[in-house]
mmCIF file with all atom_site columns, C-alpha atoms in Angstrom:
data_model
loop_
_atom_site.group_PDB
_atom_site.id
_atom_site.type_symbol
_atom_site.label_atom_id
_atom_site.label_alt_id
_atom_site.label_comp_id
_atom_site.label_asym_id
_atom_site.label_entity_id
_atom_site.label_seq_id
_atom_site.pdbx_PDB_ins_code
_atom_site.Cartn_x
_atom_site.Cartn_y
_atom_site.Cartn_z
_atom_site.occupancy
_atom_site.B_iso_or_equiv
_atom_site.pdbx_formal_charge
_atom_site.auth_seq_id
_atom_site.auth_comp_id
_atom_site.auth_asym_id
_atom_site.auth_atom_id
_atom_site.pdbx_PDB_model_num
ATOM 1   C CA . UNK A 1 1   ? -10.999 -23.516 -45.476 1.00 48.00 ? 21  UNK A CA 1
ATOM 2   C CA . UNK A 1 2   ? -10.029 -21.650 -48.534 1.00 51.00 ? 22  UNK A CA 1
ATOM 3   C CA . UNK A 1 3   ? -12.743 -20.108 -51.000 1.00 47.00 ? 23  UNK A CA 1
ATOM 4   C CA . UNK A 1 4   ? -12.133 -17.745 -53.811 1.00 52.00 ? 24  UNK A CA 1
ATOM 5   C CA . UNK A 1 5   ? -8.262  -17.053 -51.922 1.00 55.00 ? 25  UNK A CA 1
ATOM 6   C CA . UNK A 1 6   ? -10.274 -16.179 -48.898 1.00 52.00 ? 26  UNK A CA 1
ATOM 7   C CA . UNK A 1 7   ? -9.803  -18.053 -45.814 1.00 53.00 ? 27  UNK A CA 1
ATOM 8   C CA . UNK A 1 8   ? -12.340 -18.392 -43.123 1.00 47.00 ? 28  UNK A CA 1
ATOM 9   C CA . UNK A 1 9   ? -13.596 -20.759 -40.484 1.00 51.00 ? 29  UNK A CA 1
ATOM 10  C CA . UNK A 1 10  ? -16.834 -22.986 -41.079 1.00 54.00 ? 30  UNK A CA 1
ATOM 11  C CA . UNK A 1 11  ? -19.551 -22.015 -38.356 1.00 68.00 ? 31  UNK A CA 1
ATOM 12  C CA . UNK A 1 12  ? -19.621 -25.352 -37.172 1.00 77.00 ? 32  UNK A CA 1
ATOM 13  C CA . UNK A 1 13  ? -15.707 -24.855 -35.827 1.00 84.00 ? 33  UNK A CA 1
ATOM 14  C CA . UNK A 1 14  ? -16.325 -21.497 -34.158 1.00 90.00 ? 34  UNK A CA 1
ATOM 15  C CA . UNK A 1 15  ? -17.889 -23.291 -30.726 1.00 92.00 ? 35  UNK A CA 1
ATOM 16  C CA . UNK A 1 16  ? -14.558 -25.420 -30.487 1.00 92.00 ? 36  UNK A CA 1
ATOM 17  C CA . UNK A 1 17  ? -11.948 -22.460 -31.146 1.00 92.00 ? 37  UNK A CA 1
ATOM 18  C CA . UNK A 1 18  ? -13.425 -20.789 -28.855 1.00 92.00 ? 38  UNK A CA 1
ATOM 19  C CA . UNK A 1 19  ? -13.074 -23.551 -26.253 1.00 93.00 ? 39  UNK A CA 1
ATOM 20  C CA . UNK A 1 20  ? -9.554  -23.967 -27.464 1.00 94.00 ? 40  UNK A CA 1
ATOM 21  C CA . UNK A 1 21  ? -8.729  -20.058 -27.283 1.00 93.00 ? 41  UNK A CA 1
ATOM 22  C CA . UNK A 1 22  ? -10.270 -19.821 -23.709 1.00 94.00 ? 42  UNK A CA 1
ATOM 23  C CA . UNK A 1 23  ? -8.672  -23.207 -22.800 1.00 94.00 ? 43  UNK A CA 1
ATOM 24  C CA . UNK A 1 24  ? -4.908  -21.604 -24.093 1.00 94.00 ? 44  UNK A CA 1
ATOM 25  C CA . UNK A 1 25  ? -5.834  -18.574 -22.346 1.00 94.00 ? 45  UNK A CA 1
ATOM 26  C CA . UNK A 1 26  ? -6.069  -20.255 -18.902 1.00 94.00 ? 46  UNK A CA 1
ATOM 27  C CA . UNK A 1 27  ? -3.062  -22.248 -19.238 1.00 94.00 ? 47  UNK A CA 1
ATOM 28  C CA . UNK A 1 28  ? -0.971  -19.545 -20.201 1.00 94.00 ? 48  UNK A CA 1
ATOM 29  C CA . UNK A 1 29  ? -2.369  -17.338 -17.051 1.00 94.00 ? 49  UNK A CA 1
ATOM 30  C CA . UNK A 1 30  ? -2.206  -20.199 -14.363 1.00 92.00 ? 50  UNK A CA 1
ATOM 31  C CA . UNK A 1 31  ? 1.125   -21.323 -15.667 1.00 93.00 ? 51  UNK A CA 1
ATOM 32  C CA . UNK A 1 32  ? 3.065   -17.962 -15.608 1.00 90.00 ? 52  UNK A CA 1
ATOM 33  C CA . UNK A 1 33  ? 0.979   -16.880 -12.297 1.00 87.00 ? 53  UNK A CA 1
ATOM 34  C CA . UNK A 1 34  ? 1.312   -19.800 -10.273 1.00 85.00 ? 54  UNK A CA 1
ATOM 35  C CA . UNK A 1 35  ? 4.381   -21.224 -11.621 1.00 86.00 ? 55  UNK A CA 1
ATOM 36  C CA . UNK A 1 36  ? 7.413   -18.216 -10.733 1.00 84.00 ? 56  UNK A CA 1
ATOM 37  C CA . UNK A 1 37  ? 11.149  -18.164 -11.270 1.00 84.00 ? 57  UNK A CA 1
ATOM 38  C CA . UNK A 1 38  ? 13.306  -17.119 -14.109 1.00 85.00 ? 58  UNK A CA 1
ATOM 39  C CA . UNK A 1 39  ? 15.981  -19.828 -13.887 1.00 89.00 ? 59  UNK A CA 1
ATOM 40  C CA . UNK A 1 40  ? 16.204  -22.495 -16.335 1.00 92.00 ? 60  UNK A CA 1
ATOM 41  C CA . UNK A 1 41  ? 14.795  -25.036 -13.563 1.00 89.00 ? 61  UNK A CA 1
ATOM 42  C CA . UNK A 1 42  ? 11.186  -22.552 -13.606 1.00 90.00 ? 62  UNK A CA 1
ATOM 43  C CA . UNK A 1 43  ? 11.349  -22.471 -17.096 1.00 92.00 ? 63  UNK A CA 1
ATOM 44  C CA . UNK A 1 44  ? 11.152  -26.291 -17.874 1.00 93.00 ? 64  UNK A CA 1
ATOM 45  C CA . UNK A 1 45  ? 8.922   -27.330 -15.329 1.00 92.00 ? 65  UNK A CA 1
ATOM 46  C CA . UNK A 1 46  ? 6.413   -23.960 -16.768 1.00 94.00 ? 66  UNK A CA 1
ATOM 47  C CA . UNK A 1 47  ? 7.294   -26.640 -20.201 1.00 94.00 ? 67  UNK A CA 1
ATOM 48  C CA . UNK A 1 48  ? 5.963   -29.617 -18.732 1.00 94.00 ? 68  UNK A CA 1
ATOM 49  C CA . UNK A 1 49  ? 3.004   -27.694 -16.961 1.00 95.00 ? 69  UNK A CA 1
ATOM 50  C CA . UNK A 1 50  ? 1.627   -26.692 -20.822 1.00 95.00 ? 70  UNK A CA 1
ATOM 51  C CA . UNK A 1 51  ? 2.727   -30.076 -22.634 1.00 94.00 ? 71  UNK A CA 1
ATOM 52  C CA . UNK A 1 52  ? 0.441   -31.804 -19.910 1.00 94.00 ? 72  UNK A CA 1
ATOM 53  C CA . UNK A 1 53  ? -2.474  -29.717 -20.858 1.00 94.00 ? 73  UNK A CA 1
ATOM 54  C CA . UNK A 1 54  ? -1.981  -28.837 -24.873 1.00 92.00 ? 74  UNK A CA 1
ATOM 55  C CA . UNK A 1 55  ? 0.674   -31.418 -25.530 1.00 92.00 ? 75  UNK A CA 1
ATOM 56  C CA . UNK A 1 56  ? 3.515   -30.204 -26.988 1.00 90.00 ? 76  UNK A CA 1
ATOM 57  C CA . UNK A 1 57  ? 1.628   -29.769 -30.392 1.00 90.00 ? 77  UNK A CA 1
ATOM 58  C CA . UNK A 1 58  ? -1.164  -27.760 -30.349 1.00 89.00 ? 78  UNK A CA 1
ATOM 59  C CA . UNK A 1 59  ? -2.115  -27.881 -33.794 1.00 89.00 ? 79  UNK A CA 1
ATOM 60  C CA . UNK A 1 60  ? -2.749  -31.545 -32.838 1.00 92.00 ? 80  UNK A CA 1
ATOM 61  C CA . UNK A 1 61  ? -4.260  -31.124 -30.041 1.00 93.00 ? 81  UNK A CA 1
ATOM 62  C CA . UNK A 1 62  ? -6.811  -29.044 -31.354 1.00 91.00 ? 82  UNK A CA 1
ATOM 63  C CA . UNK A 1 63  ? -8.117  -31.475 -33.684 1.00 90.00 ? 83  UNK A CA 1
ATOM 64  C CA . UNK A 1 64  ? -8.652  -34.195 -31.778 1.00 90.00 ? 84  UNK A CA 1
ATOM 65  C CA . UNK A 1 65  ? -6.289  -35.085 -28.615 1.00 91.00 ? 85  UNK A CA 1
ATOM 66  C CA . UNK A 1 66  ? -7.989  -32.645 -27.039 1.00 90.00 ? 86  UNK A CA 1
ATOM 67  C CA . UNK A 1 67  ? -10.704 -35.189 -26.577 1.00 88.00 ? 87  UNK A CA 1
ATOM 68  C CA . UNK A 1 68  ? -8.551  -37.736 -25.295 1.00 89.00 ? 88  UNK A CA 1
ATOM 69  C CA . UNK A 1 69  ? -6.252  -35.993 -22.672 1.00 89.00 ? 89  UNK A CA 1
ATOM 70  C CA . UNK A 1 70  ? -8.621  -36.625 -19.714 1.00 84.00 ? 90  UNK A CA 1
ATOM 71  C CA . UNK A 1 71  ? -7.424  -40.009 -20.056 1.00 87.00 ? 91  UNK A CA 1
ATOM 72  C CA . UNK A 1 72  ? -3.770  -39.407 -19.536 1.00 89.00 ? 92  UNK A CA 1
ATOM 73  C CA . UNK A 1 73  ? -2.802  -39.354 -15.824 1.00 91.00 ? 93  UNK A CA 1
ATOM 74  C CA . UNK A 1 74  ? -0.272  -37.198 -14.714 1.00 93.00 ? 94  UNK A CA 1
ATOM 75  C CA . UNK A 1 75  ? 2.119   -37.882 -11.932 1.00 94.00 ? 95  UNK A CA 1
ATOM 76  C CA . UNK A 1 76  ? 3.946   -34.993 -10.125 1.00 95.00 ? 96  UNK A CA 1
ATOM 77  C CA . UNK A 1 77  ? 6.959   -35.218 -8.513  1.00 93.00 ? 97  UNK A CA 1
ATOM 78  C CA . UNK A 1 78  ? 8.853   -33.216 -5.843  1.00 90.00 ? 98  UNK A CA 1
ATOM 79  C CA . UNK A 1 79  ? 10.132  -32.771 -1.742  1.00 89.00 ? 99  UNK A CA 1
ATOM 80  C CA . UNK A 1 80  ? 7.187   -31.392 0.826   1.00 86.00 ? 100 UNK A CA 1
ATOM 81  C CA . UNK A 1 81  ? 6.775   -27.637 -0.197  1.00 85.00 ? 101 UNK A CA 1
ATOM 82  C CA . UNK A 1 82  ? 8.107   -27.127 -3.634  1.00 86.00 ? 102 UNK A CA 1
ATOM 83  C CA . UNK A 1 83  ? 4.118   -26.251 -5.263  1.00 88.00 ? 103 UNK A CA 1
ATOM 84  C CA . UNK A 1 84  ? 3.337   -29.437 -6.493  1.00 93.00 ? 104 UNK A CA 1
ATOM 85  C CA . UNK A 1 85  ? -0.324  -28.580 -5.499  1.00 92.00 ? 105 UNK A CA 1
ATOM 86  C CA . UNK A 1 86  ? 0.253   -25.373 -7.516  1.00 92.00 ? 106 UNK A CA 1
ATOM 87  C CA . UNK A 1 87  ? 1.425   -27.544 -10.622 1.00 94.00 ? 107 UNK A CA 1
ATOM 88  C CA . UNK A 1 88  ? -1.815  -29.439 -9.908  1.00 95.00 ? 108 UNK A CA 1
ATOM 89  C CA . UNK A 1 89  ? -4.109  -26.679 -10.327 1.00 93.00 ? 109 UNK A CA 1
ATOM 90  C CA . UNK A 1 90  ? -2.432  -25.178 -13.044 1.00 93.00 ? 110 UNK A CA 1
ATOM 91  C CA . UNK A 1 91  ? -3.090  -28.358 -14.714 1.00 94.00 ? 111 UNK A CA 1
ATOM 92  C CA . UNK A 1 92  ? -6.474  -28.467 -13.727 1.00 92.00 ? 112 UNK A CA 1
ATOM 93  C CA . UNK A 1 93  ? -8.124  -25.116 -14.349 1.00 92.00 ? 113 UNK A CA 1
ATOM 94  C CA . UNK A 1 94  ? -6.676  -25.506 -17.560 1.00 92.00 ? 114 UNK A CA 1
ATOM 95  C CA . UNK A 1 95  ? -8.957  -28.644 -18.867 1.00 90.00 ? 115 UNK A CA 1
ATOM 96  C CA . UNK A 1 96  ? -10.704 -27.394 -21.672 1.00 91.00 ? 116 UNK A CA 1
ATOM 97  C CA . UNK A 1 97  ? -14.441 -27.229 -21.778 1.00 91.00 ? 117 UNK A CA 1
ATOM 98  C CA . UNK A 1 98  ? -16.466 -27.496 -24.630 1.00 91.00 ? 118 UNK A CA 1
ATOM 99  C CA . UNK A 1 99  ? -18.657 -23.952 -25.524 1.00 92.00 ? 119 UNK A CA 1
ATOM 100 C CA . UNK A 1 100 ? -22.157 -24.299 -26.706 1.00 90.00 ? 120 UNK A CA 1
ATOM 101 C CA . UNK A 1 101 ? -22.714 -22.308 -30.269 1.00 87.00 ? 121 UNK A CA 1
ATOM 102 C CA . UNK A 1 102 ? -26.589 -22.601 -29.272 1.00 88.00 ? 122 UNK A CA 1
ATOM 103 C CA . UNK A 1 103 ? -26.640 -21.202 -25.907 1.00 88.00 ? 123 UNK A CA 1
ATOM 104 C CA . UNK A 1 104 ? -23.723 -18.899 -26.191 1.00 88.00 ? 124 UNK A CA 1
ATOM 105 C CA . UNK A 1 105 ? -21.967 -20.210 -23.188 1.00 88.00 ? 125 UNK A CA 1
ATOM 106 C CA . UNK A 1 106 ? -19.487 -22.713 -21.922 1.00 89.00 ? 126 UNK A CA 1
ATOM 107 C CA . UNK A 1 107 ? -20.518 -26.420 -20.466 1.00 87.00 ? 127 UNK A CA 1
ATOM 108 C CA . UNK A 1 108 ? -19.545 -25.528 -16.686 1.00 82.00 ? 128 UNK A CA 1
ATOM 109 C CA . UNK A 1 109 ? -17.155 -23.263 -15.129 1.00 81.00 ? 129 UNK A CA 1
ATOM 110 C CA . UNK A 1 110 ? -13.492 -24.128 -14.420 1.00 80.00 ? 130 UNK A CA 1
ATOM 111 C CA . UNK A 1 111 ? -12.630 -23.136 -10.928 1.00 77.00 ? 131 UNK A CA 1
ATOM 112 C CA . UNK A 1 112 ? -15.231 -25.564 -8.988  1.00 77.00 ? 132 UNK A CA 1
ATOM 113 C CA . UNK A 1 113 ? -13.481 -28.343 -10.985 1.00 83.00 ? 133 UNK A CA 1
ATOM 114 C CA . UNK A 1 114 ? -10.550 -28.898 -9.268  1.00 90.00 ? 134 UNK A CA 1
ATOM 115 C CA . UNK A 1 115 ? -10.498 -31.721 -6.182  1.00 92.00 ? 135 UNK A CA 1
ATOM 116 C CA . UNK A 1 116 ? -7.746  -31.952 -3.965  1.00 92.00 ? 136 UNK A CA 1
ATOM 117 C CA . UNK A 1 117 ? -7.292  -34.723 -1.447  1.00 92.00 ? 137 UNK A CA 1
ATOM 118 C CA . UNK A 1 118 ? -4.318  -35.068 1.113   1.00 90.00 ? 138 UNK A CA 1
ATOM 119 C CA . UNK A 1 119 ? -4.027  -38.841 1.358   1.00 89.00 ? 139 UNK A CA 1
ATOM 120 C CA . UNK A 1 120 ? -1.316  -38.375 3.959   1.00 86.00 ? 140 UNK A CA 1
ATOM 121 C CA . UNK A 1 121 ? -4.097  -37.423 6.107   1.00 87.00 ? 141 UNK A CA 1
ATOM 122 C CA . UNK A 1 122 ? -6.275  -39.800 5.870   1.00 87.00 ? 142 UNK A CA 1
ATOM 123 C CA . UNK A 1 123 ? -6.433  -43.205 7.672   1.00 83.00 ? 143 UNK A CA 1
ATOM 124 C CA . UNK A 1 124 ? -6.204  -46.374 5.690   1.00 77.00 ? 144 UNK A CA 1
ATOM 125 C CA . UNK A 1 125 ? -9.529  -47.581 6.593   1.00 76.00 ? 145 UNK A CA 1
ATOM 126 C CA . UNK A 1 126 ? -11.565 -44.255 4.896   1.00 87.00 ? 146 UNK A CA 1
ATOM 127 C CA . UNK A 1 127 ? -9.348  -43.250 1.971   1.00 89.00 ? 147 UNK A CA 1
ATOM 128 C CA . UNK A 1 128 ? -11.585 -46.290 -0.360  1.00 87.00 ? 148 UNK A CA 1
ATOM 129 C CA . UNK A 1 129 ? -15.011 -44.648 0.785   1.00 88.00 ? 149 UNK A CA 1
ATOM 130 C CA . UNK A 1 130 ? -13.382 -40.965 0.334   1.00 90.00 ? 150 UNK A CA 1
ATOM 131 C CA . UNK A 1 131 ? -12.786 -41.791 -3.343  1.00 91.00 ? 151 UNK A CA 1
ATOM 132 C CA . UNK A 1 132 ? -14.784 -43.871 -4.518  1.00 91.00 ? 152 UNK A CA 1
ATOM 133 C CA . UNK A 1 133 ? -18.146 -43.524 -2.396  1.00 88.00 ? 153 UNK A CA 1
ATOM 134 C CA . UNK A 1 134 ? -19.789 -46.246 -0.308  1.00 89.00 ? 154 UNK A CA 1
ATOM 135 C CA . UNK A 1 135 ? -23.321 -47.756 -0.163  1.00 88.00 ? 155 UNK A CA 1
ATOM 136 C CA . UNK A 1 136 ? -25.604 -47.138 3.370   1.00 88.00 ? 156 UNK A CA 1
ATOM 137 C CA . UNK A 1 137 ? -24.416 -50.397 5.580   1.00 82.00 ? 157 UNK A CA 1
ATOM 138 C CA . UNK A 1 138 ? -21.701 -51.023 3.807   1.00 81.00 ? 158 UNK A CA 1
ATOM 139 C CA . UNK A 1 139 ? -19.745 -50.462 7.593   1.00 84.00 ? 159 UNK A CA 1
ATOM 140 C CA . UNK A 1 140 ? -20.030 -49.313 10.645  1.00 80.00 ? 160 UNK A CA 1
ATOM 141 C CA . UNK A 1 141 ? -20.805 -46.003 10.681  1.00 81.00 ? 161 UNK A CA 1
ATOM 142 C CA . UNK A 1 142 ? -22.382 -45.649 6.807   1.00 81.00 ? 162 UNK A CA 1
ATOM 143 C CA . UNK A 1 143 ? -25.866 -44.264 7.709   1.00 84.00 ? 163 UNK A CA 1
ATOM 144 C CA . UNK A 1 144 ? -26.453 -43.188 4.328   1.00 89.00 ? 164 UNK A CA 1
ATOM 145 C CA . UNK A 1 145 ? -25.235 -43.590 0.687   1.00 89.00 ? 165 UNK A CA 1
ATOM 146 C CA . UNK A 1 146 ? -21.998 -41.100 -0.166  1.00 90.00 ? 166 UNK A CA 1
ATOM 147 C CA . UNK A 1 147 ? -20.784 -40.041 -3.012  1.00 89.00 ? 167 UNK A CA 1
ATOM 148 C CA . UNK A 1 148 ? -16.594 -40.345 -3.194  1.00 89.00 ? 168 UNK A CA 1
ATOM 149 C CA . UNK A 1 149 ? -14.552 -37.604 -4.950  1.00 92.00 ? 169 UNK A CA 1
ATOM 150 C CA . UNK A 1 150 ? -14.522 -39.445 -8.230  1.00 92.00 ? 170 UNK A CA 1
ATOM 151 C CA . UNK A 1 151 ? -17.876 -38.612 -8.777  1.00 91.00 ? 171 UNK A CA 1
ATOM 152 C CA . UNK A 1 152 ? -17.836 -35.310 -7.216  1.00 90.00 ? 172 UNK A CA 1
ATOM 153 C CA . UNK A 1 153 ? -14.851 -34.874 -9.972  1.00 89.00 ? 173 UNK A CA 1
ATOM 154 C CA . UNK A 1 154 ? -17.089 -36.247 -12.891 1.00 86.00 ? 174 UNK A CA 1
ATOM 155 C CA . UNK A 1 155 ? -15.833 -33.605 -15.878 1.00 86.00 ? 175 UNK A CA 1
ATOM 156 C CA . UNK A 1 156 ? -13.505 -32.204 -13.758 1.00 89.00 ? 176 UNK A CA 1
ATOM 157 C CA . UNK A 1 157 ? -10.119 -32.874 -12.051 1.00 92.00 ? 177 UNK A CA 1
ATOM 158 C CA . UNK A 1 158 ? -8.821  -35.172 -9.126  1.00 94.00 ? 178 UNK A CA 1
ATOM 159 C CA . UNK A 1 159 ? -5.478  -34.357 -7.602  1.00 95.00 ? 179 UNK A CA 1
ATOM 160 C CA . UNK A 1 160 ? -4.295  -37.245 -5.213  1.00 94.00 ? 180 UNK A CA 1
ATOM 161 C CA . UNK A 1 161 ? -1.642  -35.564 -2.751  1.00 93.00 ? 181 UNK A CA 1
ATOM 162 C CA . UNK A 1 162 ? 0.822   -38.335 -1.614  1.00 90.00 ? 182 UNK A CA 1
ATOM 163 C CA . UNK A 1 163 ? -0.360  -41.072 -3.749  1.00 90.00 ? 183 UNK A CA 1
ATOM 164 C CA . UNK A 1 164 ? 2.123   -43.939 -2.273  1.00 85.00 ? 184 UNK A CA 1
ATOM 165 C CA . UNK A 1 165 ? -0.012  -43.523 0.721   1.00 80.00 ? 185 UNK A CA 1
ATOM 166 C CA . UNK A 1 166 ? -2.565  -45.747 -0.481  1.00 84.00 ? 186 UNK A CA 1
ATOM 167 C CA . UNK A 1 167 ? -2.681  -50.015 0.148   1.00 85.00 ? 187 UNK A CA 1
ATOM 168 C CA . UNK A 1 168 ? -2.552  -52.386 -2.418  1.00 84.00 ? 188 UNK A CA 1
ATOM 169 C CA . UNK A 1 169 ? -6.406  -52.987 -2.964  1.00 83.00 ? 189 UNK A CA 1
ATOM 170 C CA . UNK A 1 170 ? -7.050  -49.468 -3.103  1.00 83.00 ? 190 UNK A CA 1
ATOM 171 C CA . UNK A 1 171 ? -4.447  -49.280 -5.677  1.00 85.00 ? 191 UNK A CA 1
ATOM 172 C CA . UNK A 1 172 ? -6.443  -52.257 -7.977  1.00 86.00 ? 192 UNK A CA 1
ATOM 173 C CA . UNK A 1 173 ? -9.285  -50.003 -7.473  1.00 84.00 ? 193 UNK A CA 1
ATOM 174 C CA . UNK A 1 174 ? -7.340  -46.733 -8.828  1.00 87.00 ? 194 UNK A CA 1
ATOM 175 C CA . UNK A 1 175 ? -6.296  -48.823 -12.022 1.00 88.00 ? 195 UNK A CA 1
ATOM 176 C CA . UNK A 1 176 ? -9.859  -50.184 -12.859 1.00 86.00 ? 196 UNK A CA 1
ATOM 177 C CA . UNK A 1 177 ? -10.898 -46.160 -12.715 1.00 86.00 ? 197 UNK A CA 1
ATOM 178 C CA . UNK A 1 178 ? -8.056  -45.108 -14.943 1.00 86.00 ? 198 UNK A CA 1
ATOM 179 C CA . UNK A 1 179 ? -8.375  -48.129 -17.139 1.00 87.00 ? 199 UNK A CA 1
ATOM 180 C CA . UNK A 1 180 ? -12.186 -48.678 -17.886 1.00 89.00 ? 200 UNK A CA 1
ATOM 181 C CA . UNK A 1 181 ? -13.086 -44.853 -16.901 1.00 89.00 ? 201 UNK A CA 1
ATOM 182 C CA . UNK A 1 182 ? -15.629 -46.866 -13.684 1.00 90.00 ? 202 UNK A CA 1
ATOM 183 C CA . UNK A 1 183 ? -15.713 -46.626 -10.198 1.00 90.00 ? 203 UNK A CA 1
ATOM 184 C CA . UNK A 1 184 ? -17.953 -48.873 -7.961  1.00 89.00 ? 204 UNK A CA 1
ATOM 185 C CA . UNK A 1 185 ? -19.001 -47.894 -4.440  1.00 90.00 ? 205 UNK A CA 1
ATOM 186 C CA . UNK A 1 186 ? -17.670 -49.870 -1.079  1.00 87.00 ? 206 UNK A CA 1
ATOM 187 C CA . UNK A 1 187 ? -20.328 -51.885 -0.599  1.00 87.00 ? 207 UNK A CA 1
ATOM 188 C CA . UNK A 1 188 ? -21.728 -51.593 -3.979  1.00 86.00 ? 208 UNK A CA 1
ATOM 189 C CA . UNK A 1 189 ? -22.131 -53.661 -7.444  1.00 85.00 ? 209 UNK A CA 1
ATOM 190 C CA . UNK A 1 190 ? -23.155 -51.243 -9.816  1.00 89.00 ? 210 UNK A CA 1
ATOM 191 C CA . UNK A 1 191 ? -19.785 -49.343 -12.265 1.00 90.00 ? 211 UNK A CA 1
ATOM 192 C CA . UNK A 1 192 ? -20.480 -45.771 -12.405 1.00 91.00 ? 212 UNK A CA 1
ATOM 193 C CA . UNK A 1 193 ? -19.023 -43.909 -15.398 1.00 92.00 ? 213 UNK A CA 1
ATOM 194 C CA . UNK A 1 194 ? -17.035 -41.199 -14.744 1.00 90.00 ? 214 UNK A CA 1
ATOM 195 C CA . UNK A 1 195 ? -14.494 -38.939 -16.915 1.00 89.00 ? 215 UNK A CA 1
ATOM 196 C CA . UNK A 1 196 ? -12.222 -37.105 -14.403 1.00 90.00 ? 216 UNK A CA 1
ATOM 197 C CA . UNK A 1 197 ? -8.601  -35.911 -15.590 1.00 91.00 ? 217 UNK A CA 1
ATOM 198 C CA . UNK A 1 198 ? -6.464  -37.935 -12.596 1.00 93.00 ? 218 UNK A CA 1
ATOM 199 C CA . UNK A 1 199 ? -3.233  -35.982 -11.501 1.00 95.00 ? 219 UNK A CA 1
ATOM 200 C CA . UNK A 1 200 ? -0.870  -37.224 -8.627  1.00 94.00 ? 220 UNK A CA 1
ATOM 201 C CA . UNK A 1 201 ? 1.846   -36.412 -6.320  1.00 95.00 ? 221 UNK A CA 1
ATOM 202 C CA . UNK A 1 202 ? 4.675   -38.068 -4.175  1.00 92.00 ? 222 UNK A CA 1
ATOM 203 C CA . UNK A 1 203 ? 7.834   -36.624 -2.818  1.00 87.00 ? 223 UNK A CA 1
#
């Protein structure tokens, strides 16, 4: 805002510009630390890395996409060994998080945000109950309720190593998550909401 020639910010903006500026902060630092190389290859894919967290207009994103990018999956592609785990985390310790003006503090840390799961390494019959959760009795073996990583995630960031791993019902299951933002438990009926940035990998 401009008053009298002067510009300055309205109080009511300082909570989210200081998200933004910590938010910028950590994406710069995770890309350039994580990300190495000075070869045009290691300088696009650092490119991608920051358009998948600020978009490749920031002024935009600070007004309002900001809000929205936790609904944008994020597929990463690449052979065994090339980082894509580092991309992944770069990514994800970069989601911003909203700062309180009233308690003069941000809403959660960043680094116990991040989820990884190797789906390579997991059978079949487990990977639906690893994600999602599962109800007691819902199978043999489910003694007690469980939460899946999706809800472990909520606010936070779920990085599916090896994602062509998974069947086709598991797959439905993926799409009503990213879709309507729900998950249900195996053996359950009831949605739980849950707002978890989704990245991905395959080789």
């Amino acid at each position: 805002c401009t008053v009298n020639g002067h510009e300055y910010v309205p109080s009511d903006r300082m909570p989210h510009l200081m998200a933004i500026g910590f938010q910028l902060r950590r994406a710069f630092h995770y890309i350039f630390q994580t990300i190495v190389g000075s070869g045009k290859a290691a300088s696009e894919l650092r490119m991608s890395v920051w358009e998948s967290i600020v978009t490749h207009n920031t002024r935009r994103y600070s007004k309002g996409l900001y809000a929205k990018m936790a609904e944008i999956p994020t597929l990463i592609c690449g052979p065994s060994g090339t980082g894509k785990e580092l991309v992944a985390r770069a990514i994800g310790w970069a989601r911003y998080i909203p700062f309180d003006g009233k308690r003069k503090c941000y809403e959660g840390s960043f680094v116990g945000r991040f989820y990884p799961i190797s789906l390579a390494a997991l059978s079949s019959s487990v990977i639906e109950s690893e994600l999602f959760g599962h109800k007691k009795g819902a199978f043999t073996g489910a003694v007690t309720d469980k939460i899946g990583k999706f809800e472990a995630a909520h606010t936070g960031t779920i990085f599916l190593d090896e994602i062509g791993e998974i069947d086709t019902s598991t797959q439905v299951k993926l799409l009503r998550a990213l879709g309507e933002r729900t998950i249900e438990r195996v053996g359950g009926n009831q949605p739980i909401k849950v707002d978890v940035r989704l990245l991905t990998a395959t080789n």
